Amino acid sequence: MTSQEVRAQFLNFFKGKEHKIVPSAPMVIKDDPTLMFTNAGMNQFKEFFLGNSEAKSKRVADTQKCLRVSGKHNDLEEVGKDTYHHTMFEMLGNWSFGDYFKKEAIEWAWELLTETYKIDKDSLYVSVFEGSDDADKLEMDKEAFELWKGIVPEERIIMGNKKDNFWEMGDQGPCGPCSEIHVDIRSKEEKEKIPGATLVNQDHPEVVEIWNLVFMQYNRKADGSLESLPEKHVDTGMGFERLCMVLQGVKSNYDTDVFTPLIREIETITGHKYGKNEDVDIAIRVVADHARAVSFAIADGQLPSNNGAGYVIRRILRRAIRYGFTFLDTSKPFMYQLVKVLGETMGKSFPELKEQYQLIENVIKEEENSFLSTLEQGLVLLDSIIASSKDKTISGGKAFELYDTFGFPIDLTSLILEEKGLKLDKEGFDKALQEQKDRSRAASEISKEDWTILTSDSDQEFIGYDSLETEVKIVKYRKVSTKKDGDQYQLVFNLTPFYAEGGGQVGDKGYLEAPNGDVTYIIDTKRENNEIVHFSETLPKSISETFKASVDKRQRWRTASNHTATHLLHQALREVLGTHVEQKGSAVHSKYLRFDFSHFSKLSVKELRDVENFVNARIEGHLPLEENRNIPIKQALADGAMALFGEKYGDTVRTIRFGQSIELCGGTHVENTADIWHFKIVSEGAVAAGIRRIEAITSDAVKKFYFENNRMLYEIKDLLNNAQDPVKAVQNIQEENTALRKQVEQLSKDKAKGLKNELVAELKDINGIQFLAKKVNLDAAAIKDISFEMGGQISNLFLLLGADKDGKALLSCYISKDLVSNKGLNAGQIVRELGKFIQGGGGGQPFFATAGGKNPSGIEEAFEHAKRLVVE
Ligand code: ATP
Ligand code: MG
């Protein structure tokens, strides 16, 4: 059965059980402060489990792109070393939101595996939560146990502890017991030797968990206590690649048709064969897996970068590059060549891979290039560390520096050291790493109190598209504390005009006014689990009152201007540069907007001007906002609305139209493009291979910009004695300046020539040495010039020149090469000695050296000392 068929059968099966099939949510999460990447199928349904929104369909199934490389689930270091963990994988899942519970979940899972997929019943084991005797005092999941007993022999049911069989969303939130299904794919002989039941959950590569059925029945509160959920839910997750392994009768996920095309390509590119040498095999698996994960992330709009989610992606890619570099002898970019194969194998189910193939390839190639050169630099540095080390051990601090500033991986460091017979102080390294982790953890630690609920009326309607002011009640509030922001309060209202940060647009600011006039400032608005949360630094005194909630109108207007301008800019870029331009990121602030897009070269001055003119023509065209709040996504797309890769859209969407620009968008906009006033690009540059960034301003920021420029122009004119034509005046000054500089240069040359002749005349012959020590009024460069000129002209020269420049002493010593070799004189050494007299130091080469010091009055003494040297 091909992997395509495996996927299709899963979805079909649950369709047959009245499930709605939904698309995978993006793997990169953009609007959730608690999570960077989707790490389980349930992430996109969190709000239903928390009871913040109601699911439209109570039964849902899908395949979800997951990435487990950070936070609670981090499998990165396992990947490649074993054969069944990936960074990115697909999780097949079925859900019940307050609908069916354990019985159906268990029976259907069994039916699918044994009847549809026809997996041998005797190779399956299931686990059930055994209960806990800690503070929670949880009972064993008898219900699941009884259900399973009706299906499988009792000896195939394994009791699992809290770690494996009790699932929690986080420190707080929904949780409950789970039942896992494991499969034993060992040979008959192996099975006879060791019973499969003893290998479940023992990290055996051929006895692996494939499916986890979670039964959510509790809610964990901030104080750690559990309460029963009013509605019970089912959340299941099955590893797609592992399922393919079982159904295709192979022993490793990497031997399924999901990975073999990639592996064949890696073999062709590198000339290494898979299956001959363990180190090479690991490297090939790492490369195949990571190429997939990184490509999906880029397709979802997450480029490698230096922080946050981008840094995680960069680290995955670098891990693969390094494995290639060390074990596959790849010293040139090669991974980008896998993108094409990936598009061919997975492009059918995930068209984003195919459509963005060129961009993904470019980004990966550039990352490879830059990391390979970092690796080379690191190698040079490591060599010098090795050369300068006194004993056979390299300190952990040095290794950490390499790791931290060059991204030079520690296992590579220790491998190289090992090859050279040196040792690494691994403990010291671990300590330095831990300290760094502690520092960043402390900085990002958040503590949240439980919500205090004031009223159960929790419609939480957003009315901010239509009004900026309304009467509100506070539904609930809590205190949150972070190192960065200190104590803050989060407030949820029954309805709100405040726009919550999202879709690249910042959250609204404003204030709450109590009936007695007391004001509480709202400093930010964010969405958490589909609730609109308002942030304040203080709590209103009379919390149960009705407040007047007002959005800061000016900030909103500026932000809306920038958002509408962003749409116009997007349209302009596609018009001026071509339809290959895709939005790759956007940030709409009140003071400026930033827009990242795919395009392969720098924009010319003309292109920039054309883009600006295009946008401004639409501003001057007074185009009205045409908003459609609730239309089916199919219709919106048919109307020509632009959807973004990696964005999650519902069945119905909101469209924003200004003239010919139509976008799917949840942001706030001006009523008419004329409200933007004017649009001005302030910068254009590259952010990655094939991705450009434009920053621009609108509304009163443009006014300020022109005022500021105008003020500067007046100042310049003033400096130019109110010249009529300041440009001409500056050109004149520049010309004059060039002529003057030439004159000065000539004069200095003449002066130096005169001085040189004087110095030559003053030379004294001491023991065959042409000696002179003298103070001159020249700078270091001129002294050097004159010394070298005299050296070229006079043999056996010992010239010591001193200067007193702005209270600092300078000594410069020139010794002819013949003196250096015949008499063993060394300017470097001499200068070092003389440095003492001027309270300083210096050095250089045997024939020319200089010293600087803070005591000019010592120059004469230094001269005396030098003369004694020569006489002796
Ligand atoms: P494991 O113990 O094998 O790491 P898990 O307990 O972390 O699995 P769950 O969080 O229950 O797994 O995820 C549900 C299913 O997703 C698992 O049964 C497994 O089939 C699959 N899965 C989990 N992690 C990975 C991974 N890193 N790569 C591939 N599949 C995975
Ligand atoms: Mg795991």
Tab-separated table of N, CA, C and O and ligand atoms in Angstrom, residues 39-41 66-68 72-76 78-79 82 84-92 163-164 167 178 180-182 201 203 208-214 236-243 253 289 292, ligand 1:
chain	number	residue	atom	x	y	z
A	39	ASN	N	2.845	20.859	17.339
A	39	ASN	CA	3.546	19.639	17.727
A	39	ASN	C	2.598	18.474	17.938
A	39	ASN	O	3.010	17.385	18.315
A	40	ALA	N	1.317	18.698	17.706
A	40	ALA	CA	0.338	17.610	17.796
A	40	ALA	C	-0.909	18.034	17.044
A	40	ALA	O	-1.184	19.227	16.884
A	41	GLY	N	-1.672	17.033	16.620
A	41	GLY	CA	-2.872	17.325	15.850
A	41	GLY	C	-3.843	18.211	16.602
A	41	GLY	O	-4.597	18.975	15.994
A	66	CYS	N	3.352	18.075	11.839
A	66	CYS	CA	3.839	18.412	13.176
A	66	CYS	C	5.358	18.575	13.160
A	66	CYS	O	6.042	17.972	12.348
A	67	LEU	N	5.857	19.365	14.084
A	67	LEU	CA	7.304	19.528	14.216
A	67	LEU	C	7.647	19.441	15.700
A	67	LEU	O	7.114	20.198	16.507
A	68	ARG	N	8.527	18.490	16.045
A	68	ARG	CA	8.861	18.319	17.471
A	68	ARG	C	10.336	18.605	17.710
A	68	ARG	O	11.153	17.693	17.800
A	72	LYS	N	7.970	21.358	24.888
A	72	LYS	CA	7.537	20.135	25.565
A	72	LYS	C	7.944	18.878	24.783
A	72	LYS	O	8.354	17.881	25.358
A	73	HIS	N	7.774	18.921	23.476
A	73	HIS	CA	8.157	17.767	22.661
A	73	HIS	C	9.401	18.132	21.869
A	73	HIS	O	9.339	18.943	20.965
A	74	ASN	N	10.523	17.550	22.234
A	74	ASN	CA	11.732	17.825	21.470
A	74	ASN	C	12.440	16.515	21.156
A	74	ASN	O	13.090	15.938	21.995
A	75	ASP	N	12.295	16.046	19.914
A	75	ASP	CA	12.889	14.769	19.522
A	75	ASP	C	14.162	14.972	18.707
A	75	ASP	O	14.755	13.997	18.233
A	76	LEU	N	14.595	16.234	18.558
A	76	LEU	CA	15.675	16.546	17.610
A	76	LEU	C	16.884	15.615	17.742
A	76	LEU	O	17.360	15.063	16.758
A	78	GLU	N	17.205	12.688	18.837
A	78	GLU	CA	16.966	11.276	18.495
A	78	GLU	C	16.969	11.065	16.992
A	78	GLU	O	17.272	9.974	16.503
A	79	VAL	N	16.566	12.112	16.278
A	79	VAL	CA	16.261	11.927	14.862
A	79	VAL	C	17.508	11.531	14.073
A	79	VAL	O	18.554	12.162	14.189
A	82	ASP	N	17.678	6.988	15.644
A	82	ASP	CA	16.753	5.861	15.576
A	82	ASP	C	16.012	5.894	14.236
A	82	ASP	O	16.269	6.748	13.387
A	84	TYR	N	12.524	5.771	13.879
A	84	TYR	CA	11.081	6.021	13.956
A	84	TYR	C	10.690	7.348	14.592
A	84	TYR	O	9.513	7.575	14.861
A	85	HIS	N	11.670	8.236	14.869
A	85	HIS	CA	11.335	9.596	15.290
A	85	HIS	C	11.770	10.565	14.194
A	85	HIS	O	12.869	10.433	13.662
A	86	HIS	N	10.910	11.510	13.906
A	86	HIS	CA	11.263	12.543	12.939
A	86	HIS	C	11.159	13.901	13.595
A	86	HIS	O	10.545	14.046	14.643
A	87	THR	N	11.766	14.892	12.950
A	87	THR	CA	11.507	16.252	13.411
A	87	THR	C	10.109	16.615	12.930
A	87	THR	O	9.208	16.821	13.715
A	88	MET	N	9.919	16.575	11.591
A	88	MET	CA	8.591	16.835	11.056
A	88	MET	C	7.943	15.515	10.692
A	88	MET	O	8.579	14.657	10.094
A	89	PHE	N	6.719	15.335	11.116
A	89	PHE	CA	5.993	14.127	10.717
A	89	PHE	C	4.521	14.465	10.582
A	89	PHE	O	4.081	15.539	10.974
A	90	GLU	N	3.790	13.517	10.000
A	90	GLU	CA	2.346	13.734	9.874
A	90	GLU	C	1.649	12.974	10.982
A	90	GLU	O	1.980	11.815	11.240
A	91	MET	N	0.701	13.630	11.612
A	91	MET	CA	-0.076	12.952	12.633
A	91	MET	C	-1.507	12.815	12.132
A	91	MET	O	-2.180	13.810	11.873
A	92	LEU	N	-1.929	11.571	11.968
A	92	LEU	CA	-3.312	11.320	11.572
A	92	LEU	C	-4.156	11.371	12.840
A	92	LEU	O	-3.760	10.812	13.861
A	163	LYS	N	3.404	8.908	33.414
A	163	LYS	CA	4.262	9.512	32.399
A	163	LYS	C	3.790	9.125	30.989
A	163	LYS	O	3.683	9.977	30.104
A	164	ASP	N	3.498	7.852	30.788
A	164	ASP	CA	3.110	7.397	29.446
A	164	ASP	C	1.613	7.498	29.179
A	164	ASP	O	1.199	7.624	28.037
A	167	TRP	N	-2.249	12.266	29.841
A	167	TRP	CA	-1.838	13.342	28.957
A	167	TRP	C	-2.278	14.702	29.507
A	167	TRP	O	-3.396	14.856	29.967
A	178	CYS	N	-4.883	8.187	28.785
A	178	CYS	CA	-4.873	7.798	27.383
A	178	CYS	C	-4.573	6.316	27.237
A	178	CYS	O	-4.111	5.666	28.172
A	180	GLU	N	-2.626	3.780	24.531
A	180	GLU	CA	-1.767	3.772	23.349
A	180	GLU	C	-1.890	2.423	22.649
A	180	GLU	O	-2.177	1.414	23.282
A	181	ILE	N	-1.643	2.441	21.345
A	181	ILE	CA	-1.585	1.182	20.608
A	181	ILE	C	-0.160	1.020	20.093
A	181	ILE	O	0.395	1.946	19.483
A	182	HIS	N	0.421	-0.129	20.422
A	182	HIS	CA	1.800	-0.412	20.014
A	182	HIS	C	1.797	-1.579	19.052
A	182	HIS	O	0.937	-2.438	19.120
A	201	ASN	N	7.059	0.312	25.178
A	201	ASN	CA	7.598	1.508	25.837
A	201	ASN	C	9.033	1.339	26.316
A	201	ASN	O	9.445	1.948	27.295
A	203	ASP	N	11.703	1.693	24.122
A	203	ASP	CA	12.534	2.252	23.047
A	203	ASP	C	13.066	1.185	22.112
A	203	ASP	O	14.174	1.303	21.596
A	208	VAL	N	6.969	-0.414	18.520
A	208	VAL	CA	6.789	1.033	18.657
A	208	VAL	C	5.322	1.436	18.817
A	208	VAL	O	4.414	0.729	18.345
A	209	GLU	N	5.177	2.571	19.465
A	209	GLU	CA	3.829	3.123	19.610
A	209	GLU	C	3.406	3.704	18.260
A	209	GLU	O	4.168	4.429	17.633
A	210	ILE	N	2.189	3.374	17.824
A	210	ILE	CA	1.740	4.042	16.609
A	210	ILE	C	0.580	4.998	16.846
A	210	ILE	O	0.414	5.972	16.138
A	211	TRP	N	-0.224	4.714	17.842
A	211	TRP	CA	-1.431	5.546	17.982
A	211	TRP	C	-1.663	5.834	19.451
A	211	TRP	O	-1.482	4.956	20.304
A	212	ASN	N	-2.052	7.049	19.713
A	212	ASN	CA	-2.369	7.434	21.086
A	212	ASN	C	-3.794	7.971	21.131
A	212	ASN	O	-4.135	8.897	20.390
A	213	LEU	N	-4.625	7.377	21.959
A	213	LEU	CA	-6.011	7.839	22.085
A	213	LEU	C	-6.135	8.543	23.432
A	213	LEU	O	-5.986	7.917	24.478
A	214	VAL	N	-6.357	9.855	23.389
A	214	VAL	CA	-6.428	10.615	24.638
A	214	VAL	C	-7.885	10.899	24.966
A	214	VAL	O	-8.658	11.324	24.105
A	236	THR	N	-7.066	11.950	19.225
A	236	THR	CA	-6.168	10.839	18.913
A	236	THR	C	-5.087	11.290	17.950
A	236	THR	O	-5.292	12.230	17.178
A	237	GLY	N	-3.941	10.613	18.014
A	237	GLY	CA	-2.840	10.947	17.116
A	237	GLY	C	-2.110	9.693	16.714
A	237	GLY	O	-1.665	8.918	17.564
A	238	MET	N	-2.018	9.475	15.400
A	238	MET	CA	-1.298	8.295	14.913
A	238	MET	C	-0.167	8.755	14.004
A	238	MET	O	-0.361	9.580	13.105
A	239	GLY	N	1.035	8.210	14.249
A	239	GLY	CA	2.196	8.562	13.427
A	239	GLY	C	2.052	7.964	12.038
A	239	GLY	O	2.076	6.751	11.872
A	240	PHE	N	1.924	8.833	11.054
A	240	PHE	CA	1.690	8.393	9.673
A	240	PHE	C	2.871	7.564	9.130
A	240	PHE	O	2.693	6.495	8.551
A	241	GLU	N	4.089	8.062	9.349
A	241	GLU	CA	5.256	7.367	8.801
A	241	GLU	C	5.424	5.991	9.449
A	241	GLU	O	5.841	5.030	8.805
A	242	ARG	N	5.112	5.922	10.761
A	242	ARG	CA	5.223	4.622	11.441
A	242	ARG	C	4.172	3.648	10.905
A	242	ARG	O	4.432	2.466	10.729
A	243	LEU	N	2.982	4.183	10.656
A	243	LEU	CA	1.922	3.338	10.111
A	243	LEU	C	2.337	2.799	8.734
A	243	LEU	O	2.154	1.620	8.431
A	253	ASN	N	11.041	3.610	9.324
A	253	ASN	CA	10.262	4.634	8.615
A	253	ASN	C	10.988	5.059	7.338
A	253	ASN	O	10.363	5.444	6.357
A	289	ASP	N	15.481	13.561	6.694
A	289	ASP	CA	14.446	14.076	7.596
A	289	ASP	C	14.469	15.598	7.651
A	289	ASP	O	13.441	16.258	7.526
A	292	ARG	N	13.240	17.652	4.700
A	292	ARG	CA	11.785	17.663	4.651
A	292	ARG	C	11.224	18.717	5.615
A	292	ARG	O	10.408	19.557	5.249
B	1	ATP	P1	7.188	8.284	21.430
B	1	ATP	O1	7.127	7.800	22.828
B	1	ATP	O2	7.390	7.215	20.425
B	1	ATP	O3	8.115	9.433	21.250
B	1	ATP	P2	4.969	10.003	21.963
B	1	ATP	O4	4.437	9.430	23.212
B	1	ATP	O5	5.857	11.177	22.050
B	1	ATP	O6	5.718	8.858	21.111
B	1	ATP	P3	2.438	11.114	21.123
B	1	ATP	O7	2.757	12.451	21.653
B	1	ATP	O8	1.436	10.308	21.826
B	1	ATP	O9	3.776	10.269	20.939
B	1	ATP	O10	2.044	11.259	19.575
B	1	ATP	C1	1.106	10.444	18.911
B	1	ATP	C2	1.753	9.589	17.839
B	1	ATP	O11	2.575	10.334	16.976
B	1	ATP	C3	2.659	8.523	18.383
B	1	ATP	O12	1.924	7.383	18.704
B	1	ATP	C4	3.603	8.243	17.250
B	1	ATP	O13	3.057	7.295	16.351
B	1	ATP	C5	3.679	9.561	16.538
B	1	ATP	N1	4.923	10.281	16.865
B	1	ATP	C6	5.230	10.935	18.008
B	1	ATP	N2	6.423	11.525	17.939
B	1	ATP	C7	6.892	11.265	16.696
B	1	ATP	C8	8.074	11.623	16.006
B	1	ATP	N3	9.013	12.400	16.563
B	1	ATP	N4	8.230	11.181	14.735
B	1	ATP	C9	7.294	10.397	14.139
B	1	ATP	N5	6.145	10.036	14.747
B	1	ATP	C10	5.939	10.443	16.010
